[in-house]
Amino acid sequence: MMLTTSEAPRRLGVLGGMGPLAGAAFALRIVQLTPASADQDHIPVLLCNDPAIPDRSTAGMGGGPSPLPAMIRGLKTLVAGQVDCIAIPCNTAHLWFDELQAESSAPLLHIVESVIQDLRRQGVTRGKVGILGTPATIAMGLYQRHLRLAGYEPIEPSHDDVHRLCVPAIAAVKRNEVERAFAPARESIQHLSNQGANAVVLGCTELPLAVPACRRAEFDVPLTDSIDALARAAIQLLRPASQGRYR
Amino acid sequence: MMLTTSEAPRRLGVLGGMGPLAGAAFALRIVQLTPASADQDHIPVLLCNDPAIPDRSTAGMGGGPSPLPAMIRGLKTLVAGQVDCIAIPCNTAHLWFDELQAESSAPLLHIVESVIQDLRRQGVTRGKVGILGTPATIAMGLYQRHLRLAGYEPIEPSHDDVHRLCVPAIAAVKRNEVERAFAPARESIQHLSNQGANAVVLGCTELPLAVPACRRAEFDVPLTDSIDALARAAIQLLRPASQGRYR
């Protein structure tokens, strides 16, 4: 869906809670990445941070209840709150993107498109791109298809890396033990870098929290943060005049 | 208003945007301070982060439009979203507390009561307590009255300190220049400590962002963070079983 400047929406809805730390961190990054001189310069945000939504990866792998009804309830709450567009700071939730868009009168931003925009912003325009994420995100090929369409060569982590490194890193963030998440996340990034990745996508919104901004200089490969990528895309849509003024 | 455990509400509404960084940071602290082993253990939050609400301190000093109609609209959005209680992470907004409670069918937490609970949690049960905040919060005596009722002796910053130190620190946070906020905030804290304060209340929700947790050990006086105090009060109400397990 293309939105021109004159149609630019004003109030951002955020379907969060997947996980709750990622949802709240996304709301924070919207504020921190918006050029502002006073409160009134910032973007109005309605955040529905509903942590009771059933686990997306478990459902995506066929092993648990669908998160779709709870996600649709959240969208309805946001639409009733008169939001003009909606961001969903959860990569795995985008496995249900078409069903969610069909139920929402407000347009949804797509996190994978935002990440691809962010790769280009960072100067990564071709070649191998490593993907990290939940088992369902990797197994269902959420990023692989979009990356190929955009001219990249996706590299997946091994099954062992997904389960031994990504899953524990994500689970530690969900337990508020972000310090314990760093070591496995670092190892999974290093493995993709060793395979020649020109960039690595932190393709689960818990992973940017596992690898805080202050430690990203330790890596020999650029990282794309799916929380920040989605926030930048939302700001670009809602504050087109601020484009290029991101911190 | 007393709520017993059996009546404990389930979904927290947050009337934010005053400022927007404080609103988002409050949502983040709700997650970080809740004991959890998975997403589903966290508290459902609906955050209305509306930065367009007219400036509370200017209005409180009689110099600008009232924020009350915009705040009431935000409360209505939250109530329509079926929240069970509401937190307002803005101290100055509490100058309108009675009018806001009268317009909300969901009970409101009071930030000043939360701060007094936090003073007691930190072992500060009597004596001099310094207050920092916006010109309206100080001039209208928001904290002074509650502190006296709770048996403390409030100490106010000088008129010069409010305008030369607190106001620029708060404005820097609202501009996303949190690093520039630290020096004036530190000086204002030091002046209250020099007057014998047993604790200093960061009584504007921008001030805890000006003085990040990692730098609080530099002070010779305990600080009470009005964002964290309100978050702890909300968690205690919504997750009574987790009392005493705060990180």
PDB file of N, CA and C in Angstrom, chain B residues 11-58:
ATOM      1  N   ARG B  11      -5.894  -5.009  33.747  1.00  0.00           N
ATOM      2  CA  ARG B  11      -5.248  -4.336  32.623  1.00  0.00           C
ATOM      3  C   ARG B  11      -4.972  -2.890  33.014  1.00  0.00           C
ATOM      4  N   LEU B  12      -3.732  -2.483  32.794  1.00  0.00           N
ATOM      5  CA  LEU B  12      -3.308  -1.142  33.189  1.00  0.00           C
ATOM      6  C   LEU B  12      -3.410  -0.187  32.009  1.00  0.00           C
ATOM      7  N   GLY B  13      -4.083   0.928  32.214  1.00  0.00           N
ATOM      8  CA  GLY B  13      -4.066   2.019  31.247  1.00  0.00           C
ATOM      9  C   GLY B  13      -3.006   3.024  31.643  1.00  0.00           C
ATOM     10  N   VAL B  14      -2.338   3.586  30.660  1.00  0.00           N
ATOM     11  CA  VAL B  14      -1.315   4.595  30.932  1.00  0.00           C
ATOM     12  C   VAL B  14      -1.628   5.830  30.096  1.00  0.00           C
ATOM     13  N   LEU B  15      -1.894   6.936  30.781  1.00  0.00           N
ATOM     14  CA  LEU B  15      -2.093   8.210  30.097  1.00  0.00           C
ATOM     15  C   LEU B  15      -0.721   8.873  30.013  1.00  0.00           C
ATOM     16  N   GLY B  16      -0.089   8.720  28.857  1.00  0.00           N
ATOM     17  CA  GLY B  16       1.291   9.179  28.689  1.00  0.00           C
ATOM     18  C   GLY B  16       1.382  10.352  27.735  1.00  0.00           C
ATOM     19  N   GLY B  17       2.587  10.575  27.259  1.00  0.00           N
ATOM     20  CA  GLY B  17       2.830  11.677  26.342  1.00  0.00           C
ATOM     21  C   GLY B  17       3.278  12.944  27.047  1.00  0.00           C
ATOM     22  N   MET B  18       3.362  12.874  28.385  1.00  0.00           N
ATOM     23  CA  MET B  18       3.662  14.070  29.185  1.00  0.00           C
ATOM     24  C   MET B  18       4.920  13.833  30.006  1.00  0.00           C
ATOM     25  N   GLY B  19       6.131  13.838  29.441  1.00  0.00           N
ATOM     26  CA  GLY B  19       6.355  13.815  28.017  1.00  0.00           C
ATOM     27  C   GLY B  19       6.317  12.410  27.445  1.00  0.00           C
ATOM     28  N   PRO B  20       6.493  12.326  26.143  1.00  0.00           N
ATOM     29  CA  PRO B  20       6.412  11.032  25.469  1.00  0.00           C
ATOM     30  C   PRO B  20       7.525  10.051  25.860  1.00  0.00           C
ATOM     31  N   LEU B  21       8.735  10.574  26.122  1.00  0.00           N
ATOM     32  CA  LEU B  21       9.807   9.669  26.540  1.00  0.00           C
ATOM     33  C   LEU B  21       9.474   9.070  27.903  1.00  0.00           C
ATOM     34  N   ALA B  22       8.933   9.888  28.784  1.00  0.00           N
ATOM     35  CA  ALA B  22       8.549   9.395  30.114  1.00  0.00           C
ATOM     36  C   ALA B  22       7.430   8.358  30.003  1.00  0.00           C
ATOM     37  N   GLY B  23       6.464   8.587  29.124  1.00  0.00           N
ATOM     38  CA  GLY B  23       5.365   7.627  28.952  1.00  0.00           C
ATOM     39  C   GLY B  23       5.870   6.282  28.474  1.00  0.00           C
ATOM     40  N   ALA B  24       6.752   6.308  27.471  1.00  0.00           N
ATOM     41  CA  ALA B  24       7.296   5.053  26.945  1.00  0.00           C
ATOM     42  C   ALA B  24       8.218   4.391  27.966  1.00  0.00           C
ATOM     43  N   ALA B  25       9.022   5.208  28.655  1.00  0.00           N
ATOM     44  CA  ALA B  25       9.919   4.647  29.675  1.00  0.00           C
ATOM     45  C   ALA B  25       9.118   4.005  30.800  1.00  0.00           C
ATOM     46  N   PHE B  26       7.995   4.588  31.145  1.00  0.00           N
ATOM     47  CA  PHE B  26       7.132   4.005  32.176  1.00  0.00           C
ATOM     48  C   PHE B  26       6.636   2.624  31.731  1.00  0.00           C
ATOM     49  N   ALA B  27       6.187   2.520  30.478  1.00  0.00           N
ATOM     50  CA  ALA B  27       5.725   1.214  29.967  1.00  0.00           C
ATOM     51  C   ALA B  27       6.860   0.188  30.012  1.00  0.00           C
ATOM     52  N   LEU B  28       8.069   0.647  29.704  1.00  0.00           N
ATOM     53  CA  LEU B  28       9.233  -0.247  29.752  1.00  0.00           C
ATOM     54  C   LEU B  28       9.523  -0.690  31.186  1.00  0.00           C
ATOM     55  N   ARG B  29       9.442   0.235  32.129  1.00  0.00           N
ATOM     56  CA  ARG B  29       9.743  -0.114  33.521  1.00  0.00           C
ATOM     57  C   ARG B  29       8.690  -1.054  34.106  1.00  0.00           C
ATOM     58  N   ILE B  30       7.434  -0.922  33.647  1.00  0.00           N
ATOM     59  CA  ILE B  30       6.406  -1.879  34.080  1.00  0.00           C
ATOM     60  C   ILE B  30       6.863  -3.298  33.718  1.00  0.00           C
ATOM     61  N   VAL B  31       7.378  -3.468  32.520  1.00  0.00           N
ATOM     62  CA  VAL B  31       7.841  -4.799  32.091  1.00  0.00           C
ATOM     63  C   VAL B  31       9.073  -5.212  32.888  1.00  0.00           C
ATOM     64  N   GLN B  32      10.049  -4.304  32.976  1.00  0.00           N
ATOM     65  CA  GLN B  32      11.328  -4.682  33.600  1.00  0.00           C
ATOM     66  C   GLN B  32      11.196  -4.971  35.085  1.00  0.00           C
ATOM     67  N   LEU B  33      10.235  -4.346  35.756  1.00  0.00           N
ATOM     68  CA  LEU B  33      10.090  -4.542  37.209  1.00  0.00           C
ATOM     69  C   LEU B  33       9.126  -5.674  37.560  1.00  0.00           C
ATOM     70  N   THR B  34       8.514  -6.316  36.549  1.00  0.00           N
ATOM     71  CA  THR B  34       7.562  -7.412  36.822  1.00  0.00           C
ATOM     72  C   THR B  34       8.297  -8.750  36.790  1.00  0.00           C
ATOM     73  N   PRO B  35       8.209  -9.527  37.859  1.00  0.00           N
ATOM     74  CA  PRO B  35       8.819 -10.869  37.820  1.00  0.00           C
ATOM     75  C   PRO B  35       8.077 -11.721  36.791  1.00  0.00           C
ATOM     76  N   ALA B  36       8.819 -12.339  35.876  1.00  0.00           N
ATOM     77  CA  ALA B  36       8.174 -13.055  34.775  1.00  0.00           C
ATOM     78  C   ALA B  36       9.086 -14.159  34.280  1.00  0.00           C
ATOM     79  N   SER B  37       8.479 -15.235  33.789  1.00  0.00           N
ATOM     80  CA  SER B  37       9.291 -16.268  33.144  1.00  0.00           C
ATOM     81  C   SER B  37       8.925 -16.399  31.672  1.00  0.00           C
ATOM     82  N   ALA B  38       7.884 -15.715  31.230  1.00  0.00           N
ATOM     83  CA  ALA B  38       7.473 -15.745  29.821  1.00  0.00           C
ATOM     84  C   ALA B  38       6.589 -14.528  29.573  1.00  0.00           C
ATOM     85  N   ASP B  39       6.325 -14.247  28.282  1.00  0.00           N
ATOM     86  CA  ASP B  39       5.475 -13.102  27.920  1.00  0.00           C
ATOM     87  C   ASP B  39       4.202 -13.059  28.756  1.00  0.00           C
ATOM     88  N   GLN B  40       3.572 -14.239  28.889  1.00  0.00           N
ATOM     89  CA  GLN B  40       2.226 -14.317  29.448  1.00  0.00           C
ATOM     90  C   GLN B  40       2.172 -13.957  30.939  1.00  0.00           C
ATOM     91  N   ASP B  41       3.356 -13.852  31.598  1.00  0.00           N
ATOM     92  CA  ASP B  41       3.391 -13.443  33.007  1.00  0.00           C
ATOM     93  C   ASP B  41       3.319 -11.931  33.175  1.00  0.00           C
ATOM     94  N   HIS B  42       3.458 -11.186  32.073  1.00  0.00           N
ATOM     95  CA  HIS B  42       3.517  -9.727  32.184  1.00  0.00           C
ATOM     96  C   HIS B  42       2.125  -9.106  32.268  1.00  0.00           C
ATOM     97  N   ILE B  43       2.096  -7.837  32.619  1.00  0.00           N
ATOM     98  CA  ILE B  43       0.838  -7.102  32.812  1.00  0.00           C
ATOM     99  C   ILE B  43       0.384  -6.507  31.481  1.00  0.00           C
ATOM    100  N   PRO B  44      -0.866  -6.740  31.077  1.00  0.00           N
ATOM    101  CA  PRO B  44      -1.379  -6.077  29.873  1.00  0.00           C
ATOM    102  C   PRO B  44      -1.433  -4.562  30.090  1.00  0.00           C
ATOM    103  N   VAL B  45      -0.907  -3.842  29.125  1.00  0.00           N
ATOM    104  CA  VAL B  45      -0.840  -2.375  29.233  1.00  0.00           C
ATOM    105  C   VAL B  45      -1.403  -1.744  27.967  1.00  0.00           C
ATOM    106  N   LEU B  46      -2.245  -0.744  28.137  1.00  0.00           N
ATOM    107  CA  LEU B  46      -2.672   0.098  27.018  1.00  0.00           C
ATOM    108  C   LEU B  46      -2.125   1.493  27.300  1.00  0.00           C
ATOM    109  N   LEU B  47      -1.195   1.930  26.459  1.00  0.00           N
ATOM    110  CA  LEU B  47      -0.526   3.231  26.634  1.00  0.00           C
ATOM    111  C   LEU B  47      -1.035   4.200  25.590  1.00  0.00           C
ATOM    112  N   CYS B  48      -1.608   5.298  26.050  1.00  0.00           N
ATOM    113  CA  CYS B  48      -1.987   6.394  25.151  1.00  0.00           C
ATOM    114  C   CYS B  48      -0.924   7.477  25.308  1.00  0.00           C
ATOM    115  N   ASN B  49       0.045   7.474  24.390  1.00  0.00           N
ATOM    116  CA  ASN B  49       1.173   8.415  24.488  1.00  0.00           C
ATOM    117  C   ASN B  49       0.863   9.595  23.569  1.00  0.00           C
ATOM    118  N   ASP B  50       0.156  10.564  24.125  1.00  0.00           N
ATOM    119  CA  ASP B  50      -0.324  11.697  23.324  1.00  0.00           C
ATOM    120  C   ASP B  50       0.502  12.937  23.622  1.00  0.00           C
ATOM    121  N   PRO B  51       1.487  13.230  22.782  1.00  0.00           N
ATOM    122  CA  PRO B  51       2.384  14.360  23.072  1.00  0.00           C
ATOM    123  C   PRO B  51       1.754  15.718  22.782  1.00  0.00           C
ATOM    124  N   ALA B  52       0.532  15.725  22.211  1.00  0.00           N
ATOM    125  CA  ALA B  52      -0.092  17.004  21.854  1.00  0.00           C
ATOM    126  C   ALA B  52      -0.796  17.663  23.038  1.00  0.00           C
ATOM    127  N   ILE B  53      -0.845  17.002  24.186  1.00  0.00           N
ATOM    128  CA  ILE B  53      -1.490  17.597  25.363  1.00  0.00           C
ATOM    129  C   ILE B  53      -0.764  18.907  25.732  1.00  0.00           C
ATOM    130  N   PRO B  54      -1.488  20.009  25.878  1.00  0.00           N
ATOM    131  CA  PRO B  54      -0.817  21.283  26.200  1.00  0.00           C
ATOM    132  C   PRO B  54       0.043  21.174  27.461  1.00  0.00           C
ATOM    133  N   ASP B  55       1.087  21.972  27.487  1.00  0.00           N
ATOM    134  CA  ASP B  55       2.070  21.908  28.576  1.00  0.00           C
ATOM    135  C   ASP B  55       1.404  22.129  29.932  1.00  0.00           C
ATOM    136  N   ARG B  56       1.636  21.198  30.844  1.00  0.00           N
ATOM    137  CA  ARG B  56       0.974  21.217  32.143  1.00  0.00           C
ATOM    138  C   ARG B  56       1.518  22.318  33.046  1.00  0.00           C
ATOM    139  N   SER B  57       2.828  22.518  33.009  1.00  0.00           N
ATOM    140  CA  SER B  57       3.384  23.508  33.933  1.00  0.00           C
ATOM    141  C   SER B  57       2.986  24.921  33.521  1.00  0.00           C
ATOM    142  N   THR B  58       3.047  25.197  32.211  1.00  0.00           N
ATOM    143  CA  THR B  58       2.643  26.522  31.736  1.00  0.00           C
ATOM    144  C   THR B  58       1.198  26.800  32.134  1.00  0.00           C
TER     145      THR B  58
END
